[in-house]
Short mmCIF file of C-alpha atoms in Angstrom, two decimals:
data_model
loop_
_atom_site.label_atom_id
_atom_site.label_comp_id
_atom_site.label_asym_id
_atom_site.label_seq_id
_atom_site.Cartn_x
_atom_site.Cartn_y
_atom_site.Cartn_z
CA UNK A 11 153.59 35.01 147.98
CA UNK A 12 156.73 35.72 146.29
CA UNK A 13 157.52 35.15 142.43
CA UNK A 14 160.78 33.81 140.62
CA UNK A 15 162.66 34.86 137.37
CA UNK A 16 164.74 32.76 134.91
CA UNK A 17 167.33 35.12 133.87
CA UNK A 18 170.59 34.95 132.21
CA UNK A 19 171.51 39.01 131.66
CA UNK A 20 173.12 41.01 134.30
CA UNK A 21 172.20 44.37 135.79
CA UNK A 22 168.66 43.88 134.74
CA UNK A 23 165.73 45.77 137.11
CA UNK A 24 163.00 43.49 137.82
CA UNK A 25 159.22 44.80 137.41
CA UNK A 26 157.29 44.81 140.76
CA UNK A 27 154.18 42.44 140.87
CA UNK A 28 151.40 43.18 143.62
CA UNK A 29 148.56 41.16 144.38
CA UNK A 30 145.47 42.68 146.57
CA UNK A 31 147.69 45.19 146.93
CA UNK A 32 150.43 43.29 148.30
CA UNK A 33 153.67 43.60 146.58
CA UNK A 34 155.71 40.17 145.49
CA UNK A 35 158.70 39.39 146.66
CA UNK A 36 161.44 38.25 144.26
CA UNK A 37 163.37 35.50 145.40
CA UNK A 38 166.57 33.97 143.78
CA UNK A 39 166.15 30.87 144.30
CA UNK A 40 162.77 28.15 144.32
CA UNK A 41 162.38 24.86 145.24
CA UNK A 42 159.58 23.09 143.58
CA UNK A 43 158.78 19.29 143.98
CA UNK A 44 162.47 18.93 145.77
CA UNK A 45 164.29 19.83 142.66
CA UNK A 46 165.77 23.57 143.51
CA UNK A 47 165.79 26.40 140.70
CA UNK A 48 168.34 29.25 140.50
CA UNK A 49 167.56 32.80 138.16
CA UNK A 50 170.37 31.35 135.46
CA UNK A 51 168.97 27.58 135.59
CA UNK A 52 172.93 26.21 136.58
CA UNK A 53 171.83 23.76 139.43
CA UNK A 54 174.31 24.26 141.54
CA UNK A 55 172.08 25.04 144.45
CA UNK A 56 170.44 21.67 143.64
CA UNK A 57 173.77 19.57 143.13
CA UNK A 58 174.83 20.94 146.41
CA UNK A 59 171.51 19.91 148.36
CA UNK A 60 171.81 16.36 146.71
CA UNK A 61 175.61 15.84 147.59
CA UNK A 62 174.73 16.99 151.22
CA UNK A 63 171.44 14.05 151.29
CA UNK A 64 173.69 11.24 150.08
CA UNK A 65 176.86 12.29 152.17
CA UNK A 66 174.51 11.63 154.98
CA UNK A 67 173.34 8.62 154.05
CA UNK A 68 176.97 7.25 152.86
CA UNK A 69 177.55 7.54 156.49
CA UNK A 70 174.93 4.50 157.18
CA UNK A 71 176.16 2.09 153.95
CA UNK A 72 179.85 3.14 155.02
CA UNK A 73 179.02 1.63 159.23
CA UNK A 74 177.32 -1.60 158.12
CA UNK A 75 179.54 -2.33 155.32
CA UNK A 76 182.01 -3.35 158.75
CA UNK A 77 183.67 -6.85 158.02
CA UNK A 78 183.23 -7.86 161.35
CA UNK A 79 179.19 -6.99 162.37
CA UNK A 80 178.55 -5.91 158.83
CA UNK A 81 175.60 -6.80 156.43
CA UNK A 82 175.79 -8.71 153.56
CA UNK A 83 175.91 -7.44 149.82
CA UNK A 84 172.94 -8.18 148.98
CA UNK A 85 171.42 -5.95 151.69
CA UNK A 86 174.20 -3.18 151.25
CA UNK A 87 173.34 -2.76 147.22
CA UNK A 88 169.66 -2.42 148.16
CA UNK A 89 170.46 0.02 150.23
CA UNK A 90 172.38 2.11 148.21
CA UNK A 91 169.57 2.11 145.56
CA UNK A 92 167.49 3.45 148.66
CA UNK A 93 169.67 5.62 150.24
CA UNK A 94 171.96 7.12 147.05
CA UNK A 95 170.36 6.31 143.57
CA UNK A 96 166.77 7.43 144.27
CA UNK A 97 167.97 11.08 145.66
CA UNK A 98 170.88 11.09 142.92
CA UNK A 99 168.12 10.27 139.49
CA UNK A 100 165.22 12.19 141.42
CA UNK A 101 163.91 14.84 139.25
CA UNK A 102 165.98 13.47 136.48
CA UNK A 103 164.13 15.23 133.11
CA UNK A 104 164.77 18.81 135.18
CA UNK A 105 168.50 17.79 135.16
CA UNK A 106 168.62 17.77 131.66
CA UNK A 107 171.73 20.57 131.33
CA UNK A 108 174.00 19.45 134.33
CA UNK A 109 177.66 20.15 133.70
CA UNK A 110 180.34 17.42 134.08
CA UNK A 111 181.89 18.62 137.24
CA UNK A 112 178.37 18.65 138.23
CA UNK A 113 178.12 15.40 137.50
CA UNK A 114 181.44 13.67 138.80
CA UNK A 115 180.12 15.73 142.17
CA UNK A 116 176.73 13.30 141.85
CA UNK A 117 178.91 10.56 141.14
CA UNK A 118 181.82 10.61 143.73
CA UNK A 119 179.24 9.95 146.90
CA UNK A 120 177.96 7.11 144.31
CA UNK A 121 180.83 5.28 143.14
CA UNK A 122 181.95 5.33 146.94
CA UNK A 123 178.99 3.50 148.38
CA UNK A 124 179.29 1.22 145.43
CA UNK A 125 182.66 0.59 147.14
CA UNK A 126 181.59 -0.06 150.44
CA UNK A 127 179.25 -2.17 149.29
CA UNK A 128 181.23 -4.52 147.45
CA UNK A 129 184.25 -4.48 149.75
CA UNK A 130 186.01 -3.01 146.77
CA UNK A 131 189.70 -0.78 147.05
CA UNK A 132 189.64 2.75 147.07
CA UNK A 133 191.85 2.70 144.03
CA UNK A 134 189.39 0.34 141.97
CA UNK A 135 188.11 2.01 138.55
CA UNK A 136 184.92 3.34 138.98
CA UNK A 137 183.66 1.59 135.54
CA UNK A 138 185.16 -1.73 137.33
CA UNK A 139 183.10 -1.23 140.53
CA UNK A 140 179.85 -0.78 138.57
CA UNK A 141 180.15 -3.57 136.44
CA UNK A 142 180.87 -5.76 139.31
CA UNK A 143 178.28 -4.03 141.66
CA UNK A 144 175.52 -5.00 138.92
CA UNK A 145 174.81 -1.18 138.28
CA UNK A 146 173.65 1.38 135.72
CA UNK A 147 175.90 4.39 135.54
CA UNK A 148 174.16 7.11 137.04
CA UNK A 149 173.98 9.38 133.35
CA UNK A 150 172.58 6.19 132.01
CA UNK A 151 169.41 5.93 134.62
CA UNK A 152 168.74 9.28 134.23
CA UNK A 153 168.50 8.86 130.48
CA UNK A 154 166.29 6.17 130.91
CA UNK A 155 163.79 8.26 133.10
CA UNK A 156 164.14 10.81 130.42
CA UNK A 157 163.53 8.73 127.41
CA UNK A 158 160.27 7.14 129.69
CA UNK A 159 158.96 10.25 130.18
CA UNK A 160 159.31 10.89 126.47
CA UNK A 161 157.36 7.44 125.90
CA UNK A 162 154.66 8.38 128.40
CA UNK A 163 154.65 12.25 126.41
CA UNK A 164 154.21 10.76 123.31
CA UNK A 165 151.15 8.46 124.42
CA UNK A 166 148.60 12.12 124.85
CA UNK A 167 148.40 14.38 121.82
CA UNK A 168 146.76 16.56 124.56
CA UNK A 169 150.24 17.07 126.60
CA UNK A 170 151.99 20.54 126.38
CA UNK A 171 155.47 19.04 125.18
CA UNK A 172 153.83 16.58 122.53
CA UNK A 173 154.17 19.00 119.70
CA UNK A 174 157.38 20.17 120.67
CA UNK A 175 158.69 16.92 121.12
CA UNK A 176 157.71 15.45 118.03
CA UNK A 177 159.16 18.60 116.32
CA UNK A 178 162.85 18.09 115.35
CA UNK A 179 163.25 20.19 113.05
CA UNK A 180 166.07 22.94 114.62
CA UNK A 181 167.77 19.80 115.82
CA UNK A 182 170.87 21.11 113.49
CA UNK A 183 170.67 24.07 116.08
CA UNK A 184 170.79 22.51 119.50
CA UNK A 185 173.24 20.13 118.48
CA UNK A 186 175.62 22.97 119.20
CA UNK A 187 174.44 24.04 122.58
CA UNK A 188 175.92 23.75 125.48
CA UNK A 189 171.89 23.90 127.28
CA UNK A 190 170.00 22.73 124.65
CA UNK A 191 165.99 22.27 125.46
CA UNK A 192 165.07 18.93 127.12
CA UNK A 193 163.17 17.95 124.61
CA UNK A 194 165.65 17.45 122.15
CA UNK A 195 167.77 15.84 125.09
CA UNK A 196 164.66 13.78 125.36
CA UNK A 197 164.73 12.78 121.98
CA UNK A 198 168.39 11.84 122.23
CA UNK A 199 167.88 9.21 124.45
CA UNK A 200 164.77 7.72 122.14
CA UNK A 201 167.04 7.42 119.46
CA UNK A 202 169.84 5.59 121.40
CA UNK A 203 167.02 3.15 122.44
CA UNK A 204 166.25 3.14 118.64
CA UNK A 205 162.74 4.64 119.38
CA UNK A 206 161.83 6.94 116.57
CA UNK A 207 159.73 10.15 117.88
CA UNK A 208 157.48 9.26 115.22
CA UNK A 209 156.76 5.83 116.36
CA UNK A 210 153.19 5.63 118.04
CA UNK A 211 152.80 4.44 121.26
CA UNK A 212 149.43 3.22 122.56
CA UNK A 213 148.33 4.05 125.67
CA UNK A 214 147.17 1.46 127.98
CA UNK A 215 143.74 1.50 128.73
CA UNK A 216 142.12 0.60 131.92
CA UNK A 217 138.79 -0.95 132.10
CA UNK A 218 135.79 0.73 133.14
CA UNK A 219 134.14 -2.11 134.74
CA UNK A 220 134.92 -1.96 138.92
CA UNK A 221 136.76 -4.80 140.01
CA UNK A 222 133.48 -5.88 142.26
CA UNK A 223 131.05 -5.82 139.55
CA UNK A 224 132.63 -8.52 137.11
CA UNK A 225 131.42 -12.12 137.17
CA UNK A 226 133.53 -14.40 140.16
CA UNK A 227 135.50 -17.18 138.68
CA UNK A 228 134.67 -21.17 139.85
CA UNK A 229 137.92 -23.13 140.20
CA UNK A 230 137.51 -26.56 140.03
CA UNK A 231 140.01 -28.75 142.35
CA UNK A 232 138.21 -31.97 142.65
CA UNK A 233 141.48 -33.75 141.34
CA UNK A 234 143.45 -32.89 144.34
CA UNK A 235 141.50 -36.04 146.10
CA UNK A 236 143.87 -38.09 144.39
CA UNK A 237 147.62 -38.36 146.43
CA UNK A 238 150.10 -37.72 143.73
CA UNK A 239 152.32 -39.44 145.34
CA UNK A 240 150.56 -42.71 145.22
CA UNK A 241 148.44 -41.82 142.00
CA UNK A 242 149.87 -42.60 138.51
CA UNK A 243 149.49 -40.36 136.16
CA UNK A 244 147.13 -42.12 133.35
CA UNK A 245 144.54 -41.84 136.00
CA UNK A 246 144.76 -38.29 136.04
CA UNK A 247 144.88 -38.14 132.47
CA UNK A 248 141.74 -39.73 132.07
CA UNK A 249 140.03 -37.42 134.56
CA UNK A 250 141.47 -34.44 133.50
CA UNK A 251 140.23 -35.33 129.87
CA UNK A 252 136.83 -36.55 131.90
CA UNK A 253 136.56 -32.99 132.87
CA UNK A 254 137.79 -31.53 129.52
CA UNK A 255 134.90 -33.35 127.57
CA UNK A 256 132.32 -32.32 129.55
CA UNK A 257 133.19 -28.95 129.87
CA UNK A 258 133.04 -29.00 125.87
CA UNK A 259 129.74 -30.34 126.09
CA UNK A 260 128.75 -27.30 127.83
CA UNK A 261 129.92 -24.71 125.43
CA UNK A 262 133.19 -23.70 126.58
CA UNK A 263 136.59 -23.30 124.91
CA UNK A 264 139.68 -23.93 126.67
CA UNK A 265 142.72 -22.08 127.67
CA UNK A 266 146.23 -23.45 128.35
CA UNK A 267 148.34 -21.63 130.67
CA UNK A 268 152.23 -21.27 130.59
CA UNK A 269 154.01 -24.68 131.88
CA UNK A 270 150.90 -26.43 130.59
CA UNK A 271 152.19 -29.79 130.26
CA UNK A 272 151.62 -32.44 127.35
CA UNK A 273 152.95 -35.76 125.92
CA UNK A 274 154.93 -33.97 123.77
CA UNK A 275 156.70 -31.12 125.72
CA UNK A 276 155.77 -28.16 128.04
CA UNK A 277 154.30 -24.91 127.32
CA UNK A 278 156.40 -21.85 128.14
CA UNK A 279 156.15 -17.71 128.01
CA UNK A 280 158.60 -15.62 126.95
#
């Protein structure tokens, strides 16, 4: 066992913990769910772990991105959202107070695979690259998973951060921050997605009703007797409207799905 301290004062003794008699050890440094904590909450310990991980993995993009046995782009951008972007926006709503050299440490090993991806120069602008690689910026996704998380928050009165979230009012104060608390960070990002923390957002609810117990649908597919090659199509009008009719008789209501086709045009979801 062994406990951990968030601490930003110098010089400070630490009380001793014991527990059946056994006494804690204090540690400076925790990783929890593969995001790393240090006693003043900077990251670096983190950043470094993360730039080590995708260094590694740069290696792989970098060999197949070869011109001459090389894969293709397609493959090479799928891996670096495998290989680079998942490790890089892991743990995202803990990175909330990340520095910018922090940040342009995250990004370098990024913007590089983006590059041997693409078969773009060294010299190429990193905005450049990630336009034409067809990616987010790397602050951007993580203020994404931020503001879901905020979405997902907001949909249980019963979570710990709801109230705290939806409380903005010493906003005035961590405006001028350098660390402010993720939840105003979270609520940041809502409002540059024009999401208001006030706005309700219903949770989805699953049925209770097990898949096996509900009622099995009959498809009916008698009409695929007729070739449709060889078949014109006023005979499976009338058949189809055979079917319709009879089906009416019986009580039931129909449903068009999308690309439903009729004489005037063709049904489609957006």
């Amino acid at each position: 066992f062994c406990f951990f301290f968030f601490l930003h004062k110098t010089n400070l003794v630490l009380p001793k913990f014991t527990v059946d008699r056994q006494t804690l050890k204090c540690v400076k440094r925790f990783t929890f769910l593969g995001v790393t904590f240090d006693m003043k909450l900077n990251l670096t310990e983190h950043v470094d772990n993360t730039t080590s991980k995708t260094k590694q993995n740069m290696k792989v993009i970098k060999m197949l991105s070869n011109t001459t046995y090389g894969s293709d782009r397609k493959t090479l951008l799928k891996l670096h959202d495998a290989l680079i972007t998942s490790i890089n926006t892991y743990g995202a709503i803990a990175l909330n107070n990340m520095t910018k050299e922090q940040d342009k440490k995250l990004n370098t090993v990024h913007i590089k695979c983006l590059k041997y991806a693409i078969g773009a120069f060294i010299t190429s602008p990193n905005k450049s690259v990630e336009v034409e690689a067809g990616v987010i910026p790397m602050k951007h996704q993580r203020q994404l998973q931020r503001a879901k998380y905020a979405c997902k928050v907001l949909t249980n009165t019963k979570h710990p951060l709801y109230e705290n979230l939806k409380d903005n009012s010493k906003d005035h104060k961590y405006s001028q921050r350098t660390k402010p608390p993720i939840t105003y960070s979270m609520r940041q990002d809502l409002r540059n997605l024009n999401i208001d923390n006030d706005t309700k957002i219903n949770k989805t609810q699953l049925t209770h009703l097990p898949p096996w117990t509900r009622t099995k649908h009959k498809y009916d597919i008698s009409l695929t007797r007729f070739d449709k090659n060889n078949t014109p199509d006023e005979v499976f009008k009338v058949e189809f409207n055979k079917k319709i009719n009879k089906l009416k008789q019986d009580m039931y209501e129909p449903y068009y799905t999308d690309g439903s086709k009729t004489d005037d045009g063709y049904g489609c979801a957006v």
